[in-house]
Amino acid sequence: MSMRTRPAVANTGPRQPVHALSAAIAAAQPVDQVMAALDSGDGGLTEAEHTRRAEVFGPNSLRTHRVRLASVVARQLRSPLLLLLAVTAAVAFFLGERTDAVVIGAIVAMSVGLGTVNEFRAEQAADSLRDRIRHRVVVVRDGVARSIDLVELVPGDIVELRAGELVPADLRLLSSTGLHCDESVLTGEAEPVRKSPEVVPAGSPVAELASCALMGTVVASGTGSGMVIATGGDTEFGRIAAGLAHREPETEFQIGLRRFSMLLVRVAAILTIGIFAVNLVLHRPLLDALMFSLAIAVGISPQLLPAVVSTGLAAGSRLLAQRKVLVKRLVCIEDLGDTEVLFTDKTGTLTEGRIEFMRAVPVDGAASADVVALGLVCADGSIENGALVGGDALDTALWAAPVAPRAAVREYSRAATLPFDHRRRMISVLVDSPGGGRVIVTKGAPEAVLARCEQVPESAIGALDAEFAAGHRVVAVATRAASGMTSLTASEETGLRLAGFLIFLDPPKSSAAAAISRLTTLGITVKVITGDHPGVAAQVCERLGLPVNGTLSGAEVDRLTDRELAERLHTTTVFARIDPEQKARIVRAQRSLGVDVAFLGDGVNDALALHAADVGISVDAATDVAKDAADVVLLEKDLQVLADGVTQGRRVFANTMKYVLMGTSSNFGNMFSAAGASAFLPFLPMLPSQILLNNLLYDAGQLAIPTDTVDEEQLARPSRWDIALIRRFMLVFGPISSIFDFATFGVMLWVFHAGETLFHTGWFVESLATQTLVLFVIRTRRTPFFRSHPSVVLLTAALASVGIGALLPVTPLASALGFTPLPAGFFAALLAMIVAYLALAEAAKRWFFRTPPPVPAARDRRTDHRLRRRAARFALGTPAAPGTSAQPVQAFGP
């Protein structure tokens, strides 16, 4: 397509305002017309014009992440119960109940402050993660290609696209070479769509806008360039994402927490109204009854759940960083813990990644040195200053081999190159040989090369099978005469004569066997996706103790429907000779079975699969495209490091569940205790300020839960949210808690003949002690303290909470809080009740968990999950330092 050349736009004075274009309009217009509308050219914008447009259009982001203390405080105050209680306390203050109102106000303020401090710290941890990860894009400015943060794009910028990259904005294509984009996030269509600059009919739907590359889609193959026509919320993706929540996507566990919280809030609302009604029927003061009911509701509501989750995730991210695992978002930690199937590459993960050339196996009397020389001639790289530059790992190993005839290679002159691609699995070069003849040299996967050869000797087939059986990597080399040829296409890769095989060794990694065993004990099924031969991959797996149930080749995958592929996954361990699109298809098929899938890869050809997985994992030494596509980056390519990440994710889940189960066993029981006591006592069972103080001390102690140790059996398999299990736990342990509350009521009334103040004090101390100390029973399914030890921090925090509660009645604050010193006999009775309570709770726990609860067979997936996850990549964090965002790069593409 002809294109009028326009220079970089200069900021020369007043001009007509530039507006973003919709993809539907731009796709139907010629490139010249789009350029004119955006007042840009082939050289892109000038820096001055970019600055002007950045002020008009703002950042190319869908949401902004900045830590603001005010917004954190606002979220803490969002609880309607808390606000209503604060208003009621203010009313009480003006009606003369000033002491109670001030005490309640102070406790509410401390509770809000406690939650604010912990959430603010978690927000800072999340923000620091975002600062470490920048999504970059190559843009042409002032006619020069440079790398910038994608949030800096504006309409009129020219962007370069490469395979595996995320399209950073809506683009009108200017050029393309074999460009295909995966648009499933927008259209649901799994097959990549061919793209070209040719105009499309006006009014075409989004799925048919072939002349545009749309934000949020992935470049499946090829290269291209395009002009930005819309950014941020003006894009097709942005308009869809605008209907989503503005915060980063929730995991299934977080959704479960929210639903459970709402369940408790609804139950609390019903019981609170009932308690309020009972107090009115008993002719108690309206204000006292209202404040008591609201305090009960606040104490029951699991307000600390977000803080516990956030604190656990933030602590987890710091621990993972120490163990060489970098997560891009805090919720990725939970995703890691949910992993059930891991797809991993072979080279560098299961093997040492130190590829060594072993020998050449010539065919039909050819010399070994000639086979090696042909292998070096046929390479993607070039020879500069006596060194191979730009070659892959096999070429580099071949060049470094002592037997490499480097001088002979320099005598060949290359006329044309047909690069390697994952469909052909070969590379061919057209060269002039030292003897003066022009020949084609082809190198690649043996089965692909042999299929294009004539008269392959049986001895060559036998030698090849023997090398594969030994687990060696094999590359075939073939040639044919090419007199008079000046160019090279795939159609010329026929009629070849096999010259021989190049044999390479990549030994299994010594630590991989232990890592695979550890992942297996964690309930994770490890599967291998590789471009290598099935026999080689199977041999490596067997040496590492990974049983190979079956193998599938790329050719076999192509013959299967999606449903047939999903059915074969149960019996397949190794996927060999797989291309990038097949990797993504295999991952999607595994996810369709309802399991959580992680994919580990480090190359450009892994980017599609990284985007398709629940958890994309790459390594620090990976290509930029792979690291950008990943959710988790390993600073060391070792499955042991990955196992650490999985373990940490499950530890966060397990510790959060401890708090959830505590809430069901104590708070839920306290509701019934308060309701029952209100019905027969001539006074309130506990003052509103005392309920809130009790809740504050309890919550402060529980903030140490994220530091607790977790038993190995709780880490041995993935865990999912199970609301049915929590309901059953609530119905079993809630009444047990109430039994000892009522026992306390009896002791206070009939043994100590307690009046109102003494009764309040006794129940306050007993309630705080039992609901806090029962954690040591619930935190483990083993025998507490003997076979499972809590962390020192948790033990100290819990005992400190109970100790402070027990000492408050003898402090100068006792009178203001409505407490009085307790008789010595009460503590003897309290000790007996605590022992009996913990013993009964331990017996109930053993009965409840007599058989381990099953992991739900499949997770319920929200239809917008992929869209939410992709949208999180277009988030604006703390801006980069001025002058550090743009980095010049070498231009590439057509």
Short mmCIF file of C-alpha atoms in Angstrom, two decimals, residues 220-581:
data_model
loop_
_atom_site.label_atom_id
_atom_site.label_comp_id
_atom_site.label_asym_id
_atom_site.label_seq_id
_atom_site.Cartn_x
_atom_site.Cartn_y
_atom_site.Cartn_z
CA ALA A 220 0.56 -13.82 18.39
CA SER A 221 3.09 -13.69 15.56
CA GLY A 222 4.82 -11.36 13.14
CA THR A 223 5.79 -7.72 13.42
CA GLY A 224 4.23 -4.41 12.50
CA SER A 225 3.86 -0.75 13.27
CA GLY A 226 0.82 1.40 13.92
CA MET A 227 -0.29 4.88 14.85
CA VAL A 228 -2.01 5.38 18.18
CA ILE A 229 -5.60 6.47 17.52
CA ALA A 230 -6.95 6.20 21.09
CA THR A 231 -5.56 5.66 24.59
CA GLY A 232 -6.86 4.68 28.04
CA GLY A 233 -10.60 4.81 28.47
CA ASP A 234 -11.15 5.92 24.85
CA THR A 235 -10.04 2.51 23.52
CA GLU A 236 -12.34 -0.42 22.75
CA PHE A 237 -10.79 -2.34 25.66
CA GLY A 238 -11.00 0.70 27.93
CA ARG A 239 -14.72 1.12 27.33
CA ILE A 240 -15.33 -2.49 28.36
CA ALA A 241 -12.97 -2.30 31.35
CA ALA A 242 -14.68 0.92 32.52
CA GLY A 243 -17.59 -1.17 33.75
CA LEU A 244 -15.32 -3.14 36.09
CA ALA A 245 -14.29 -2.30 39.62
CA HIS A 246 -11.52 0.31 39.74
CA ARG A 247 -9.35 -1.67 42.10
CA GLU A 248 -7.23 -4.57 40.89
CA PRO A 249 -9.08 -7.84 40.20
CA GLU A 250 -10.11 -9.98 43.14
CA THR A 251 -9.08 -13.58 43.45
CA GLU A 252 -11.69 -16.27 44.08
CA PHE A 253 -10.53 -16.39 47.70
CA GLN A 254 -11.07 -12.66 48.16
CA ILE A 255 -14.53 -12.97 46.67
CA GLY A 256 -15.26 -15.77 49.10
CA LEU A 257 -14.08 -13.62 52.01
CA ARG A 258 -16.34 -10.81 50.90
CA ARG A 259 -19.34 -13.13 50.61
CA PHE A 260 -18.62 -14.65 54.00
CA SER A 261 -18.32 -11.18 55.53
CA MET A 262 -21.69 -10.25 54.08
CA LEU A 263 -23.17 -13.47 55.48
CA LEU A 264 -22.01 -12.53 58.99
CA VAL A 265 -23.20 -8.96 58.53
CA ARG A 266 -26.68 -10.15 57.53
CA VAL A 267 -26.85 -12.55 60.47
CA ALA A 268 -25.57 -9.81 62.77
CA ALA A 269 -28.20 -7.40 61.47
CA ILE A 270 -30.99 -9.84 62.23
CA LEU A 271 -29.73 -10.62 65.73
CA THR A 272 -28.92 -6.98 66.47
CA ILE A 273 -32.48 -5.96 65.62
CA GLY A 274 -33.69 -8.79 67.84
CA ILE A 275 -31.46 -7.72 70.74
CA PHE A 276 -32.61 -4.12 70.34
CA ALA A 277 -36.24 -5.21 70.36
CA VAL A 278 -35.75 -7.33 73.50
CA ASN A 279 -34.15 -4.42 75.34
CA LEU A 280 -37.02 -2.12 74.37
CA VAL A 281 -39.57 -4.67 75.55
CA LEU A 282 -37.72 -4.80 78.88
CA HIS A 283 -38.09 -1.00 79.10
CA ARG A 284 -34.39 -0.23 79.05
CA PRO A 285 -33.29 3.26 78.00
CA LEU A 286 -33.60 3.68 74.23
CA LEU A 287 -30.13 5.18 73.80
CA ASP A 288 -28.45 2.45 75.88
CA ALA A 289 -30.29 -0.27 73.97
CA LEU A 290 -29.34 1.26 70.61
CA MET A 291 -25.67 1.68 71.51
CA PHE A 292 -25.48 -1.83 72.93
CA SER A 293 -27.04 -3.35 69.82
CA LEU A 294 -24.75 -1.40 67.51
CA ALA A 295 -21.68 -2.34 69.56
CA ILE A 296 -22.66 -6.01 69.33
CA ALA A 297 -23.01 -5.64 65.54
CA VAL A 298 -19.62 -3.95 65.24
CA GLY A 299 -17.99 -6.63 67.38
CA ILE A 300 -19.50 -9.41 65.29
CA SER A 301 -18.71 -7.92 61.88
CA PRO A 302 -15.38 -9.25 60.55
CA GLN A 303 -13.87 -5.81 60.02
CA LEU A 304 -10.33 -7.12 60.38
CA LEU A 305 -10.59 -9.57 57.50
CA PRO A 306 -9.26 -7.13 54.85
CA ALA A 307 -6.40 -6.13 57.15
CA VAL A 308 -5.47 -9.77 57.86
CA VAL A 309 -5.53 -10.64 54.16
CA SER A 310 -3.58 -7.52 53.14
CA THR A 311 -1.04 -7.94 55.93
CA GLY A 312 -0.54 -11.59 55.04
CA LEU A 313 -0.08 -10.80 51.34
CA ALA A 314 2.31 -7.92 52.05
CA ALA A 315 4.38 -10.07 54.41
CA GLY A 316 4.29 -12.85 51.84
CA SER A 317 5.61 -10.57 49.09
CA ARG A 318 8.56 -9.57 51.28
CA LEU A 319 9.37 -13.19 52.13
CA LEU A 320 9.11 -14.21 48.49
CA ALA A 321 11.43 -11.40 47.45
CA GLN A 322 13.98 -12.74 49.94
CA ARG A 323 13.55 -16.16 48.32
CA LYS A 324 14.11 -14.75 44.82
CA VAL A 325 10.46 -14.60 43.77
CA LEU A 326 9.06 -11.25 42.59
CA VAL A 327 5.28 -10.94 42.31
CA LYS A 328 3.85 -8.07 40.26
CA ARG A 329 0.59 -7.88 42.24
CA LEU A 330 -0.09 -9.00 45.80
CA VAL A 331 -3.01 -11.20 44.73
CA CYS A 332 -0.58 -13.23 42.58
CA ILE A 333 0.60 -14.84 45.83
CA GLU A 334 -2.81 -16.43 46.33
CA ASP A 335 -2.88 -17.45 42.65
CA LEU A 336 0.45 -19.23 43.14
CA GLY A 337 -0.91 -21.13 46.12
CA ASP A 338 -3.92 -22.29 44.08
CA THR A 339 -1.73 -23.85 41.38
CA GLU A 340 -2.67 -27.44 40.54
CA VAL A 341 -0.98 -27.95 37.16
CA LEU A 342 2.40 -26.51 36.16
CA PHE A 343 3.49 -26.43 32.53
CA THR A 344 7.22 -25.83 32.26
CA ASP A 345 9.80 -25.67 29.53
CA LYS A 346 12.70 -28.11 29.59
CA THR A 347 15.87 -26.20 28.83
CA GLY A 348 17.32 -24.46 31.86
CA THR A 349 14.47 -25.64 34.11
CA LEU A 350 14.72 -29.42 34.02
CA THR A 351 18.18 -29.29 32.46
CA GLU A 352 21.30 -27.32 33.29
CA GLY A 353 20.81 -25.00 30.33
CA ARG A 354 24.52 -25.35 29.51
CA ILE A 355 24.26 -26.82 26.03
CA GLU A 356 27.45 -28.55 24.87
CA PHE A 357 28.26 -29.78 21.40
CA MET A 358 29.23 -33.46 21.56
CA ARG A 359 29.91 -34.64 18.02
CA ALA A 360 28.75 -34.74 14.44
CA VAL A 361 27.29 -37.89 12.88
CA PRO A 362 27.97 -37.71 9.11
CA VAL A 363 25.91 -39.61 6.53
CA ASP A 364 27.10 -41.36 3.35
CA GLY A 365 30.78 -40.80 3.93
CA ALA A 366 30.68 -37.06 4.59
CA ALA A 367 33.37 -35.66 6.89
CA SER A 368 32.41 -34.64 10.44
CA ALA A 369 34.15 -31.29 10.00
CA ASP A 370 32.05 -30.57 6.91
CA VAL A 371 28.82 -31.25 8.81
CA VAL A 372 29.92 -28.91 11.60
CA ALA A 373 30.92 -26.23 9.09
CA LEU A 374 27.55 -26.42 7.33
CA GLY A 375 25.83 -26.17 10.70
CA LEU A 376 27.74 -22.97 11.49
CA VAL A 377 27.06 -21.48 8.06
CA CYS A 378 23.33 -22.09 8.48
CA ALA A 379 22.64 -19.85 11.49
CA ASP A 380 20.50 -16.82 12.31
CA GLY A 381 23.52 -15.00 13.71
CA SER A 382 26.44 -13.37 11.97
CA ILE A 383 30.20 -13.50 12.47
CA GLU A 384 31.66 -10.23 13.73
CA ASN A 385 35.29 -9.82 14.84
CA GLY A 386 35.74 -13.56 14.99
CA ALA A 387 32.70 -14.18 17.20
CA LEU A 388 29.17 -15.41 16.53
CA VAL A 389 26.63 -12.67 17.26
CA GLY A 390 22.88 -13.21 17.46
CA GLY A 391 22.86 -16.99 17.28
CA ASP A 392 20.68 -19.22 19.47
CA ALA A 393 22.02 -21.45 22.25
CA LEU A 394 22.73 -24.37 19.90
CA ASP A 395 24.62 -22.17 17.42
CA THR A 396 26.62 -20.62 20.26
CA ALA A 397 27.57 -24.05 21.64
CA LEU A 398 28.56 -25.23 18.16
CA TRP A 399 30.75 -22.16 17.55
CA ALA A 400 32.45 -22.59 20.95
CA ALA A 401 33.26 -26.27 20.33
CA PRO A 402 36.99 -27.01 20.02
CA VAL A 403 36.38 -28.93 16.76
CA ALA A 404 34.51 -26.04 15.09
CA PRO A 405 36.21 -25.22 11.71
CA ARG A 406 35.83 -21.45 12.12
CA ALA A 407 38.30 -20.58 9.37
CA ALA A 408 36.43 -22.74 6.85
CA VAL A 409 33.14 -21.05 7.70
CA ARG A 410 34.50 -17.65 6.72
CA GLU A 411 35.04 -18.92 3.19
CA TYR A 412 31.26 -19.18 2.63
CA SER A 413 29.37 -16.10 1.35
CA ARG A 414 25.70 -15.79 2.25
CA ALA A 415 23.27 -14.57 -0.43
CA ALA A 416 19.89 -15.04 1.33
CA THR A 417 18.39 -16.33 4.58
CA LEU A 418 15.03 -17.93 5.36
CA PRO A 419 14.80 -17.52 9.17
CA PHE A 420 13.75 -20.20 11.59
CA ASP A 421 10.09 -20.32 12.56
CA HIS A 422 8.21 -22.65 14.87
CA ARG A 423 5.95 -24.02 12.17
CA ARG A 424 8.73 -25.12 9.79
CA ARG A 425 11.19 -25.76 12.64
CA MET A 426 14.06 -25.08 10.24
CA ILE A 427 16.38 -22.36 8.99
CA SER A 428 17.83 -22.25 5.47
CA VAL A 429 20.54 -20.14 3.90
CA LEU A 430 21.60 -19.63 0.29
CA VAL A 431 25.39 -19.48 0.15
CA ASP A 432 28.30 -19.55 -2.24
CA SER A 433 30.56 -22.41 -1.19
CA PRO A 434 34.37 -22.29 -1.29
CA GLY A 435 34.28 -24.51 -4.37
CA GLY A 436 32.35 -21.85 -6.27
CA GLY A 437 28.91 -23.49 -6.39
CA ARG A 438 25.77 -21.93 -4.91
CA VAL A 439 23.95 -24.22 -2.48
CA ILE A 440 21.05 -24.24 -0.04
CA VAL A 441 21.94 -25.33 3.47
CA THR A 442 19.06 -26.30 5.73
CA LYS A 443 19.29 -27.02 9.47
CA GLY A 444 16.56 -27.89 11.95
CA ALA A 445 14.46 -30.50 13.71
CA PRO A 446 15.44 -33.92 12.26
CA GLU A 447 11.91 -35.03 11.38
CA ALA A 448 11.26 -31.72 9.58
CA VAL A 449 14.52 -31.83 7.63
CA LEU A 450 14.29 -35.53 6.78
CA ALA A 451 10.78 -35.02 5.39
CA ARG A 452 12.35 -32.74 2.75
CA CYS A 453 15.27 -35.03 1.94
CA GLU A 454 15.60 -37.62 -0.80
CA GLN A 455 16.95 -41.15 -0.20
CA VAL A 456 17.57 -41.07 3.57
CA PRO A 457 19.68 -44.16 4.46
CA GLU A 458 18.27 -46.62 6.98
CA SER A 459 21.51 -46.32 8.91
CA ALA A 460 20.80 -42.62 9.43
CA ILE A 461 17.35 -43.38 10.86
CA GLY A 462 18.86 -45.92 13.24
CA ALA A 463 21.56 -43.51 14.36
CA LEU A 464 18.95 -40.81 14.97
CA ASP A 465 16.77 -43.11 17.07
CA ALA A 466 19.78 -44.12 19.14
CA GLU A 467 20.65 -40.48 19.90
CA PHE A 468 17.07 -39.67 20.90
CA ALA A 469 16.94 -42.74 23.14
CA ALA A 470 20.07 -41.47 24.88
CA GLY A 471 18.35 -38.14 25.59
CA HIS A 472 20.58 -36.09 23.31
CA ARG A 473 19.42 -33.05 21.38
CA VAL A 474 19.83 -33.56 17.65
CA VAL A 475 19.90 -31.10 14.75
CA ALA A 476 19.84 -32.34 11.15
CA VAL A 477 21.81 -30.64 8.35
CA ALA A 478 21.03 -31.05 4.66
CA THR A 479 22.02 -29.37 1.38
CA ARG A 480 21.20 -29.16 -2.30
CA ALA A 481 22.59 -27.37 -5.32
CA ALA A 482 20.98 -24.02 -6.14
CA SER A 483 22.64 -22.73 -9.31
CA GLY A 484 21.22 -19.42 -10.51
CA MET A 485 19.03 -18.82 -7.43
CA THR A 486 19.08 -15.33 -5.88
CA SER A 487 16.30 -15.58 -3.28
CA LEU A 488 14.99 -18.19 -0.92
CA THR A 489 11.46 -19.29 -0.01
CA ALA A 490 10.02 -22.28 1.83
CA SER A 491 9.10 -23.93 -1.46
CA GLU A 492 12.82 -24.35 -2.20
CA GLU A 493 13.34 -26.48 0.93
CA THR A 494 12.79 -29.72 -1.01
CA GLY A 495 14.91 -32.35 -2.71
CA LEU A 496 17.58 -32.03 -0.02
CA ARG A 497 20.45 -34.41 0.60
CA LEU A 498 21.11 -35.28 4.24
CA ALA A 499 24.64 -34.34 5.28
CA GLY A 500 24.46 -35.54 8.89
CA PHE A 501 23.44 -34.80 12.44
CA LEU A 502 24.81 -32.45 15.10
CA ILE A 503 24.58 -33.95 18.58
CA PHE A 504 24.25 -31.74 21.67
CA LEU A 505 24.09 -32.52 25.38
CA ASP A 506 22.03 -30.59 27.92
CA PRO A 507 22.26 -32.68 31.10
CA PRO A 508 19.39 -32.83 33.60
CA LYS A 509 19.67 -30.27 36.40
CA SER A 510 20.88 -31.86 39.62
CA SER A 511 18.34 -29.99 41.76
CA ALA A 512 15.37 -30.60 39.45
CA ALA A 513 14.55 -34.10 40.74
CA ALA A 514 14.15 -32.86 44.32
CA ALA A 515 12.14 -29.86 43.12
CA ILE A 516 9.76 -32.05 41.10
CA SER A 517 9.33 -34.35 44.10
CA ARG A 518 8.55 -31.34 46.29
CA LEU A 519 6.01 -29.96 43.80
CA THR A 520 4.37 -33.38 43.67
CA THR A 521 4.04 -33.43 47.46
CA LEU A 522 2.38 -30.01 47.13
CA GLY A 523 -0.29 -31.61 44.94
CA ILE A 524 0.96 -30.01 41.73
CA THR A 525 1.02 -31.99 38.50
CA VAL A 526 4.12 -31.08 36.48
CA LYS A 527 3.91 -31.26 32.69
CA VAL A 528 6.56 -30.38 30.13
CA ILE A 529 6.03 -28.29 27.01
CA THR A 530 9.05 -28.19 24.73
CA GLY A 531 10.14 -27.65 21.17
CA ASP A 532 12.46 -30.63 21.46
CA HIS A 533 11.86 -34.20 20.30
CA PRO A 534 9.37 -36.25 22.40
CA GLY A 535 11.94 -38.96 23.07
CA VAL A 536 14.51 -36.50 24.39
CA ALA A 537 11.98 -34.78 26.66
CA ALA A 538 10.68 -38.14 27.94
CA GLN A 539 14.22 -39.32 28.65
CA VAL A 540 14.98 -36.21 30.72
CA CYS A 541 11.72 -36.61 32.66
CA GLU A 542 12.44 -40.26 33.45
CA ARG A 543 15.92 -39.37 34.74
CA LEU A 544 14.40 -36.78 37.06
CA GLY A 545 11.79 -39.15 38.46
CA LEU A 546 8.86 -37.54 36.63
CA PRO A 547 6.71 -40.42 35.31
CA VAL A 548 5.73 -39.93 31.68
CA ASN A 549 2.15 -41.08 31.26
CA GLY A 550 2.02 -40.09 27.61
CA THR A 551 3.30 -37.68 25.00
CA LEU A 552 1.68 -35.47 22.37
CA SER A 553 3.46 -33.85 19.46
CA GLY A 554 2.53 -30.56 17.88
CA ALA A 555 1.28 -32.38 14.79
CA GLU A 556 -1.02 -34.53 16.95
CA VAL A 557 -2.30 -31.46 18.82
CA ASP A 558 -3.28 -29.85 15.51
CA ARG A 559 -5.39 -32.89 14.62
CA LEU A 560 -7.37 -32.73 17.88
CA THR A 561 -10.42 -30.59 18.55
CA ASP A 562 -10.40 -28.49 21.73
CA ARG A 563 -12.63 -31.04 23.44
CA GLU A 564 -10.46 -33.98 22.36
CA LEU A 565 -7.34 -32.12 23.49
CA ALA A 566 -8.86 -31.49 26.93
CA GLU A 567 -9.68 -35.20 27.23
CA ARG A 568 -6.11 -36.19 26.35
CA LEU A 569 -4.59 -33.91 29.00
CA HIS A 570 -5.31 -36.39 31.81
CA THR A 571 -2.95 -38.94 30.25
CA THR A 572 -0.27 -36.65 28.83
CA THR A 573 2.90 -35.49 30.59
CA VAL A 574 5.10 -34.33 27.69
CA PHE A 575 4.11 -32.03 24.83
CA ALA A 576 6.90 -31.94 22.26
CA ARG A 577 7.61 -30.06 19.03
CA ILE A 578 5.08 -27.47 20.18
CA ASP A 579 4.81 -24.00 18.62
CA PRO A 580 3.76 -20.82 20.52
CA GLU A 581 0.08 -20.92 19.53
#
